[in-house]
């Protein structure tokens, strides 16, 4: 269906309005994209403090509770139970803090569908933690089953961290933050190794199934750590290079190789417990410290980038708004000028057709003399199209008046002859 616009003013207004509105729409779209990215950058520190830190603290507490639960299943003594209950109290406190943070408006109000789903899954696993603990105390769950249940809780926590990071729109922040999570997972694999070994120390045996699982975890940890370390950029790479001691990593690798090659199943793992704990602690503490420093650094950098982007946004937005306003003013002035010229041309044509030409004919019929130059004056030269149309119309007007005068004189001459 076409637009039936009868007025020249309406047609010119439409011609002016369409590009101006398009420019305004493009300005709003570009500004909103930049503003959204800036807001997401400014929220990086908030997401880390409100969601990331409580979740990380809970995962750290679970990592401490898990080996104690496996040790108690291997050797259910009063001392082991007391240590487990103390760790459980710390985990429960961290779970309450995390639940409050994850259910807060600051998290849920800005959470994506993926993040809400991950939070729901994590809180569901946390709600099942008391039942798992009861089974451990009652010795009615196997070590592999308890190990799997604790691991699933940790995996659900990492899924929340991933979803929080994916809400960011800055590619550098997302890439490096996901690398930090992978580094955390390499530490998690190390702690799983530690839980298996500690449980086997308590049980006094090193079953083939535990050795195979330990070997798989050690291999996966080494590959993940090496690959992720290469993905880190400065200064984040430096935090891990400084805090993860090469000596501790070498000692850990040597002990892992000894355990992987230990084929005996009727005795404890063939490494000194103190040496194992020292190597694991040295590497795990270094990874945790480096991860904390790196995440704090990237949040600080994101906040600084957000402030800089806000300044750029204000400058670009102000200049863009000025350009839009200038475009509107120029378009309106040009449109009015065209309407005025076309209206004058229309009025001139109507005046010729309805007033001057009939007046000339009437005066000629009455025998009066008519001055052609006065009745059809010329117009100054013009280079634009509307001016050229006006000149052409003036020429037509002059020709029409001259023809009328010529016809009148011809009739007067014939009359004089008769």
Coordinates of C-alpha atoms in Angstrom, one line a residue:
X1 CA 0.0 0.0 0.0
X2 CA 1.5 3.3 -1.0
X3 CA 1.4 6.6 0.8
X4 CA -1.0 9.1 -0.7
X5 CA 0.5 12.5 0.2
X6 CA -1.1 15.4 -1.6
X7 CA 0.9 18.2 0.0
X8 CA 4.4 19.1 -1.2
X9 CA 5.1 20.0 2.5
X10 CA 4.2 16.5 3.5
X11 CA 6.3 14.9 0.8
X12 CA 9.4 16.9 1.6
X13 CA 8.8 16.4 5.4
X14 CA 8.8 12.7 4.7
X15 CA 12.0 12.9 2.7
X16 CA 13.7 14.8 5.5
X17 CA 12.2 12.8 8.4
X18 CA 13.3 9.3 7.2
X19 CA 17.1 9.9 7.2
X20 CA 17.0 12.0 10.4
X21 CA 15.1 9.2 12.2
X22 CA 17.5 6.6 10.8
X23 CA 20.4 8.7 12.1
X24 CA 18.7 9.0 15.5
X25 CA 18.1 5.2 15.7
X26 CA 21.7 4.4 14.7
X27 CA 22.9 6.8 17.4
X28 CA 20.7 5.3 20.1
X29 CA 21.8 1.7 19.1
X30 CA 25.5 2.5 19.1
X31 CA 25.3 4.4 22.3
X32 CA 23.3 1.6 24.0
X33 CA 25.8 -1.0 23.0
X34 CA 28.7 1.0 24.3
X35 CA 26.8 1.8 27.5
X36 CA 25.9 -1.9 28.1
X37 CA 29.5 -3.0 27.7
X38 CA 30.6 -0.2 30.1
X39 CA 28.0 -1.2 32.6
X40 CA 29.1 -4.8 32.4
X41 CA 32.7 -3.8 33.0
X42 CA 31.8 -1.7 36.0
X43 CA 29.8 -4.7 37.4
X44 CA 32.9 -7.0 37.3
X45 CA 34.0 -6.2 40.8
X46 CA 30.4 -6.5 42.1
X47 CA 30.0 -9.9 40.5
X48 CA 33.3 -11.1 42.0
X49 CA 32.5 -9.9 45.5
X50 CA 28.7 -10.7 45.6
X51 CA 28.8 -14.0 43.7
X52 CA 32.3 -15.2 43.0
X53 CA 33.9 -14.9 46.5
X54 CA 31.1 -16.6 48.5
X55 CA 31.0 -19.4 46.0
X56 CA 34.8 -19.8 46.0
X57 CA 34.8 -19.8 49.9
X58 CA 32.2 -22.5 49.9
X59 CA 34.2 -24.7 47.5
X60 CA 37.3 -24.2 49.6
X61 CA 35.4 -25.4 52.6
X62 CA 34.1 -28.5 50.7
X63 CA 37.6 -29.2 49.6
X64 CA 38.6 -29.4 53.3
X65 CA 35.7 -31.5 54.4
X66 CA 35.9 -34.1 51.6
X67 CA 39.2 -35.7 52.6
X68 CA 38.2 -35.8 56.2
X69 CA 35.0 -37.6 55.2
X70 CA 36.9 -40.2 53.3
X71 CA 39.4 -40.6 56.1
X72 CA 36.5 -41.2 58.6
X73 CA 35.0 -43.8 56.2
X74 CA 38.4 -45.5 56.1
X75 CA 39.0 -45.3 59.9
X76 CA 36.0 -44.2 62.0
X77 CA 37.7 -43.0 65.1
X78 CA 36.6 -40.3 67.5
X79 CA 39.5 -38.1 66.5
X80 CA 38.6 -38.4 62.9
X81 CA 35.0 -37.7 63.6
X82 CA 35.8 -34.6 65.6
X83 CA 38.0 -33.3 62.8
X84 CA 35.2 -34.0 60.3
X85 CA 32.5 -32.3 62.4
X86 CA 34.7 -29.2 62.7
X87 CA 35.2 -29.0 58.9
X88 CA 31.4 -29.6 58.5
X89 CA 30.6 -26.6 60.7
X90 CA 32.9 -24.4 58.5
X91 CA 31.3 -25.7 55.3
X92 CA 27.8 -25.1 56.7
X93 CA 28.6 -21.5 57.6
X94 CA 30.1 -20.9 54.2
X95 CA 27.0 -22.5 52.6
X96 CA 24.7 -20.1 54.5
X97 CA 26.8 -17.1 53.4
X98 CA 26.8 -18.3 49.8
X99 CA 23.1 -19.0 49.8
X100 CA 22.3 -15.5 51.0
X101 CA 24.6 -14.0 48.3
X102 CA 23.2 -16.2 45.5
X103 CA 19.6 -15.5 46.4
X104 CA 20.2 -11.7 46.8
X105 CA 18.7 -9.2 44.4
X106 CA 22.2 -8.2 43.3
X107 CA 22.7 -11.7 41.9
X108 CA 19.3 -12.8 40.8
X109 CA 18.3 -9.4 39.5
X110 CA 21.0 -9.5 36.9
X111 CA 21.5 -13.2 36.4
X112 CA 21.1 -14.8 33.0
X113 CA 19.0 -17.9 32.5
X114 CA 22.1 -20.1 32.5
X115 CA 23.3 -18.6 35.8
X116 CA 20.0 -19.1 37.4
X117 CA 19.9 -22.7 36.4
X118 CA 23.5 -23.2 37.7
X119 CA 22.6 -21.5 41.0
X120 CA 19.5 -23.7 41.4
X121 CA 21.5 -26.9 40.7
X122 CA 24.2 -25.9 43.2
X123 CA 21.8 -25.0 46.0
X124 CA 20.0 -28.3 45.4
X125 CA 23.3 -30.1 45.9
X126 CA 24.0 -28.1 49.0
X127 CA 20.6 -29.0 50.4
X128 CA 21.5 -32.7 50.0
X129 CA 24.8 -32.2 52.0
X130 CA 23.3 -33.1 55.4
X131 CA 22.0 -36.4 54.1
X132 CA 25.5 -37.2 52.7
X133 CA 27.0 -36.4 56.0
X134 CA 24.6 -38.6 57.8
X135 CA 25.5 -41.5 55.5
X136 CA 29.2 -40.9 56.2
X137 CA 28.7 -40.9 60.0
X138 CA 26.5 -44.1 59.8
X139 CA 29.1 -45.8 57.6
X140 CA 26.4 -46.7 55.1
X141 CA 28.0 -45.2 52.0
X142 CA 31.1 -46.4 50.2
X143 CA 34.2 -44.2 49.8
X144 CA 33.9 -44.0 46.0
X145 CA 30.2 -43.0 46.3
X146 CA 31.0 -40.3 48.9
X147 CA 33.9 -39.1 46.8
X148 CA 31.6 -38.7 43.8
X149 CA 28.9 -36.9 45.7
X150 CA 31.4 -34.3 47.1
X151 CA 33.0 -33.9 43.6
X152 CA 29.6 -33.2 42.1
X153 CA 29.0 -30.4 44.6
X154 CA 32.3 -28.9 43.6
X155 CA 31.5 -29.2 39.9
X156 CA 28.2 -27.5 40.5
X157 CA 30.0 -24.6 42.1
X158 CA 32.4 -24.2 39.2
X159 CA 29.4 -24.2 36.9
X160 CA 28.1 -21.1 38.7
X161 CA 31.4 -19.4 38.4
X162 CA 31.5 -20.1 34.7
X163 CA 28.0 -18.7 34.2
X164 CA 28.9 -15.5 36.2
X165 CA 31.9 -15.0 34.0
X166 CA 30.0 -15.5 30.8
X167 CA 27.7 -12.6 31.7
X168 CA 30.6 -10.3 30.9
X169 CA 30.8 -8.8 27.4
X170 CA 34.5 -7.9 27.4
X171 CA 36.4 -10.6 25.5
X172 CA 39.6 -10.2 27.5
X173 CA 37.9 -10.3 30.9
X174 CA 35.9 -13.4 29.9
X175 CA 39.0 -15.2 28.4
X176 CA 41.3 -14.6 31.3
X177 CA 38.6 -15.2 34.0
X178 CA 37.7 -18.6 32.4
X179 CA 41.5 -19.3 32.5
X180 CA 41.5 -18.6 36.2
X181 CA 38.6 -21.0 36.7
X182 CA 40.6 -23.7 34.8
X183 CA 43.5 -23.0 37.1
X184 CA 41.2 -23.5 40.0
X185 CA 40.1 -26.8 38.5
X186 CA 43.7 -28.0 38.2
X187 CA 44.0 -27.2 42.0
X188 CA 40.7 -29.1 42.5
X189 CA 42.2 -32.2 40.7
X190 CA 45.2 -32.0 43.0
X191 CA 42.9 -31.9 46.1
X192 CA 41.1 -34.9 44.8
X193 CA 44.4 -36.7 44.5
X194 CA 45.1 -35.7 48.1
X195 CA 41.8 -36.9 49.3
X196 CA 42.3 -40.3 47.7
X197 CA 45.8 -40.7 49.1
X198 CA 44.9 -39.5 52.6
X199 CA 42.0 -42.0 52.7
X200 CA 44.3 -44.8 51.6
X201 CA 46.9 -43.8 54.2
X202 CA 44.1 -44.1 56.8
X203 CA 42.9 -47.5 55.4
X204 CA 46.4 -48.9 55.2
X205 CA 46.0 -50.0 51.5
X206 CA 46.2 -48.6 48.0
X207 CA 43.6 -50.4 45.9
X208 CA 44.1 -50.7 42.2
X209 CA 41.0 -48.7 41.5
X210 CA 42.3 -45.8 43.6
X211 CA 45.7 -45.9 41.9
X212 CA 44.1 -45.8 38.5
X213 CA 41.8 -42.8 39.5
X214 CA 44.8 -41.1 41.1
X215 CA 46.9 -41.6 37.9
X216 CA 44.1 -40.1 35.7
X217 CA 43.7 -37.1 38.0
X218 CA 47.5 -36.5 38.1
X219 CA 47.7 -36.6 34.3
X220 CA 44.7 -34.4 33.7
X221 CA 46.0 -31.9 36.3
X222 CA 49.4 -31.6 34.6
X223 CA 47.9 -31.1 31.2
X224 CA 45.3 -28.6 32.3
X225 CA 47.8 -26.6 34.3
X226 CA 50.4 -26.4 31.4
X227 CA 47.8 -25.5 28.8
X228 CA 46.1 -22.9 30.9
X229 CA 49.3 -21.3 32.1
X230 CA 50.2 -20.7 28.4
X231 CA 46.8 -18.9 27.9
X232 CA 47.5 -16.3 30.7
X233 CA 48.7 -12.9 29.8
X234 CA 50.7 -10.4 31.8
X235 CA 50.4 -9.7 34.7
X236 CA 48.3 -12.8 35.5
X237 CA 50.9 -15.2 34.3
X238 CA 53.4 -13.6 36.7
X239 CA 51.2 -14.3 39.7
X240 CA 51.2 -18.1 39.0
X241 CA 54.9 -18.0 38.1
X242 CA 55.8 -16.3 41.4
X243 CA 53.4 -18.1 43.8
X244 CA 53.6 -21.7 42.5
X245 CA 57.1 -22.8 43.6
X246 CA 59.0 -24.8 40.9
X247 CA 60.6 -26.9 43.7
X248 CA 57.2 -27.8 45.2
X249 CA 55.8 -28.6 41.7
X250 CA 58.9 -30.8 41.0
X251 CA 58.5 -32.6 44.4
X252 CA 54.8 -33.1 43.7
X253 CA 55.4 -34.5 40.3
X254 CA 58.0 -37.0 41.6
X255 CA 55.7 -38.2 44.3
X256 CA 52.9 -38.6 41.9
X257 CA 55.1 -40.7 39.6
X258 CA 56.0 -42.9 42.6
X259 CA 52.4 -43.4 43.5
X260 CA 51.3 -44.1 39.9
X261 CA 54.0 -46.8 39.7
X262 CA 53.2 -48.4 43.0
X263 CA 51.6 -51.7 42.2
X264 CA 51.3 -53.0 45.8
X265 CA 47.7 -53.0 47.1
X266 CA 48.2 -54.5 50.6
X267 CA 50.0 -51.5 52.1
X268 CA 49.7 -47.7 52.3
X269 CA 50.8 -45.5 49.4
X270 CA 54.5 -45.8 49.0
X271 CA 55.3 -42.1 49.8
X272 CA 56.1 -40.4 53.1
X273 CA 52.9 -38.8 54.4
X274 CA 54.7 -35.7 55.5
X275 CA 56.5 -35.2 52.2
X276 CA 53.2 -35.7 50.3
X277 CA 51.3 -33.2 52.5
X278 CA 54.2 -30.7 52.1
X279 CA 54.3 -31.0 48.3
X280 CA 50.5 -30.8 48.0
X281 CA 50.2 -27.9 50.4
X282 CA 53.0 -26.0 48.6
X283 CA 51.4 -26.2 45.2
X284 CA 47.8 -25.8 46.4
X285 CA 48.5 -22.7 48.5
X286 CA 50.4 -21.2 45.6
X287 CA 47.5 -21.8 43.2
X288 CA 45.0 -20.3 45.6
X289 CA 47.1 -17.3 46.3
X290 CA 47.8 -16.7 42.6
X291 CA 44.1 -17.1 41.7
X292 CA 43.1 -14.6 44.4
X293 CA 45.6 -12.0 43.2
X294 CA 44.8 -12.5 39.5
X295 CA 41.0 -12.2 40.0
X296 CA 41.5 -9.1 42.1
X297 CA 43.8 -7.6 39.4
X298 CA 41.4 -8.3 36.6
X299 CA 38.5 -6.8 38.6
X300 CA 40.5 -3.6 39.3
X301 CA 41.5 -3.4 35.6
X302 CA 37.9 -3.9 34.5
X303 CA 36.8 -1.1 36.8
X304 CA 39.5 1.2 35.5
X305 CA 38.5 0.4 31.9
X306 CA 34.9 1.1 32.8
X307 CA 35.7 4.5 34.1
X308 CA 37.7 5.3 31.0
X309 CA 34.9 4.0 28.8
X310 CA 32.4 6.1 30.6
X311 CA 34.5 9.2 29.7
X312 CA 34.7 8.1 26.1
X313 CA 31.0 7.3 26.1
X314 CA 30.1 10.8 27.4
X315 CA 32.3 12.4 24.8
X316 CA 31.1 10.3 21.9
X317 CA 27.5 10.6 23.1
X318 CA 27.7 14.3 23.4
X319 CA 29.3 14.8 20.0
X320 CA 26.8 12.3 18.5
X321 CA 23.9 14.1 20.0
X322 CA 25.2 17.4 18.7
X323 CA 25.6 15.9 15.2
X324 CA 22.0 14.7 15.4
X325 CA 20.7 18.1 16.5
X326 CA 22.7 19.8 13.7
X327 CA 21.3 17.3 11.2
X328 CA 17.8 18.1 12.3
X329 CA 18.3 21.9 12.1
X330 CA 19.9 21.7 8.6
X331 CA 17.2 19.3 7.4
X332 CA 14.4 21.5 8.6
X333 CA 16.0 24.7 7.1
X334 CA 16.6 23.0 3.8
X335 CA 13.1 21.5 3.8
X336 CA 11.5 24.9 4.6
X337 CA 13.5 26.6 1.9
X338 CA 12.3 24.0 -0.7
X339 CA 8.7 24.3 0.5
X340 CA 8.8 28.1 0.3
X341 CA 10.3 28.1 -3.3
X342 CA 7.7 25.5 -4.5
X343 CA 4.9 27.3 -2.8
X344 CA 5.9 30.6 -4.5
X345 CA 6.1 28.8 -7.9
X346 CA 2.6 27.4 -7.3
X347 CA 1.2 30.7 -6.3
X348 CA 2.8 32.4 -9.4
X349 CA 1.2 29.7 -11.7
X350 CA -2.2 30.2 -10.1
X351 CA -1.9 33.9 -10.3
X352 CA -1.1 33.7 -14.0
X353 CA -3.9 31.3 -14.8
X354 CA -6.6 32.9 -12.6
X355 CA -5.8 36.6 -12.5
X356 CA -3.2 38.0 -14.8
X357 CA -3.9 36.2 -18.1
X358 CA -7.7 36.6 -17.8
X359 CA -7.1 40.3 -17.0
X360 CA -4.8 40.7 -20.1
X361 CA -7.4 39.1 -22.3
X362 CA -10.2 41.3 -20.9
X363 CA -8.1 44.5 -21.3
X364 CA -7.2 43.5 -24.8
X365 CA -10.8 42.8 -25.7
X366 CA -11.7 46.3 -24.4
X367 CA -9.1 47.7 -26.8
X368 CA -6.5 48.7 -24.2
X369 CA -2.8 48.5 -24.8
X370 CA -0.9 45.9 -22.8
X371 CA 2.8 46.1 -21.9
X372 CA 4.2 42.6 -22.2
X373 CA 7.3 43.3 -20.2
X374 CA 5.2 44.6 -17.3
X375 CA 2.7 41.7 -17.4
X376 CA 5.3 38.9 -17.7
X377 CA 8.5 40.3 -16.1
X378 CA 11.7 38.2 -16.4
X379 CA 13.4 36.4 -13.5
X380 CA 17.1 36.4 -12.5
X381 CA 19.2 33.4 -13.6
X382 CA 19.3 30.5 -11.1
X383 CA 21.5 27.3 -11.0
X384 CA 19.2 25.1 -8.9
X385 CA 16.5 23.0 -10.4
X386 CA 13.6 24.8 -8.8
X387 CA 15.0 28.1 -10.0
X388 CA 15.3 26.7 -13.5
X389 CA 11.7 25.5 -13.4
X390 CA 10.6 29.0 -12.3
X391 CA 12.5 30.5 -15.3
X392 CA 10.9 28.0 -17.7
X393 CA 7.5 28.9 -16.3
X394 CA 8.3 32.6 -16.6
X395 CA 9.2 32.0 -20.3
X396 CA 5.9 30.1 -20.8
X397 CA 4.1 33.0 -19.1
X398 CA 5.7 35.6 -21.3
X399 CA 5.0 33.5 -24.4
X400 CA 1.3 33.2 -23.4
X401 CA 1.0 37.0 -22.8
X402 CA 2.8 37.8 -26.1
X403 CA 0.5 35.4 -27.9
X404 CA -2.6 37.0 -26.4
X405 CA -1.3 40.4 -27.3
X406 CA -0.5 39.3 -30.8
X407 CA -3.9 37.7 -31.3
X408 CA -5.5 40.9 -30.1
X409 CA -3.5 43.1 -32.4
X410 CA -4.3 40.8 -35.3
X411 CA -7.9 41.0 -34.7
X412 CA -7.6 44.8 -34.3
X413 CA -5.8 45.1 -37.6
X414 CA -8.5 43.0 -39.5
X415 CA -11.1 45.2 -37.8
X416 CA -9.3 48.3 -39.0
X417 CA -9.1 47.0 -42.6
X418 CA -12.9 46.3 -42.6

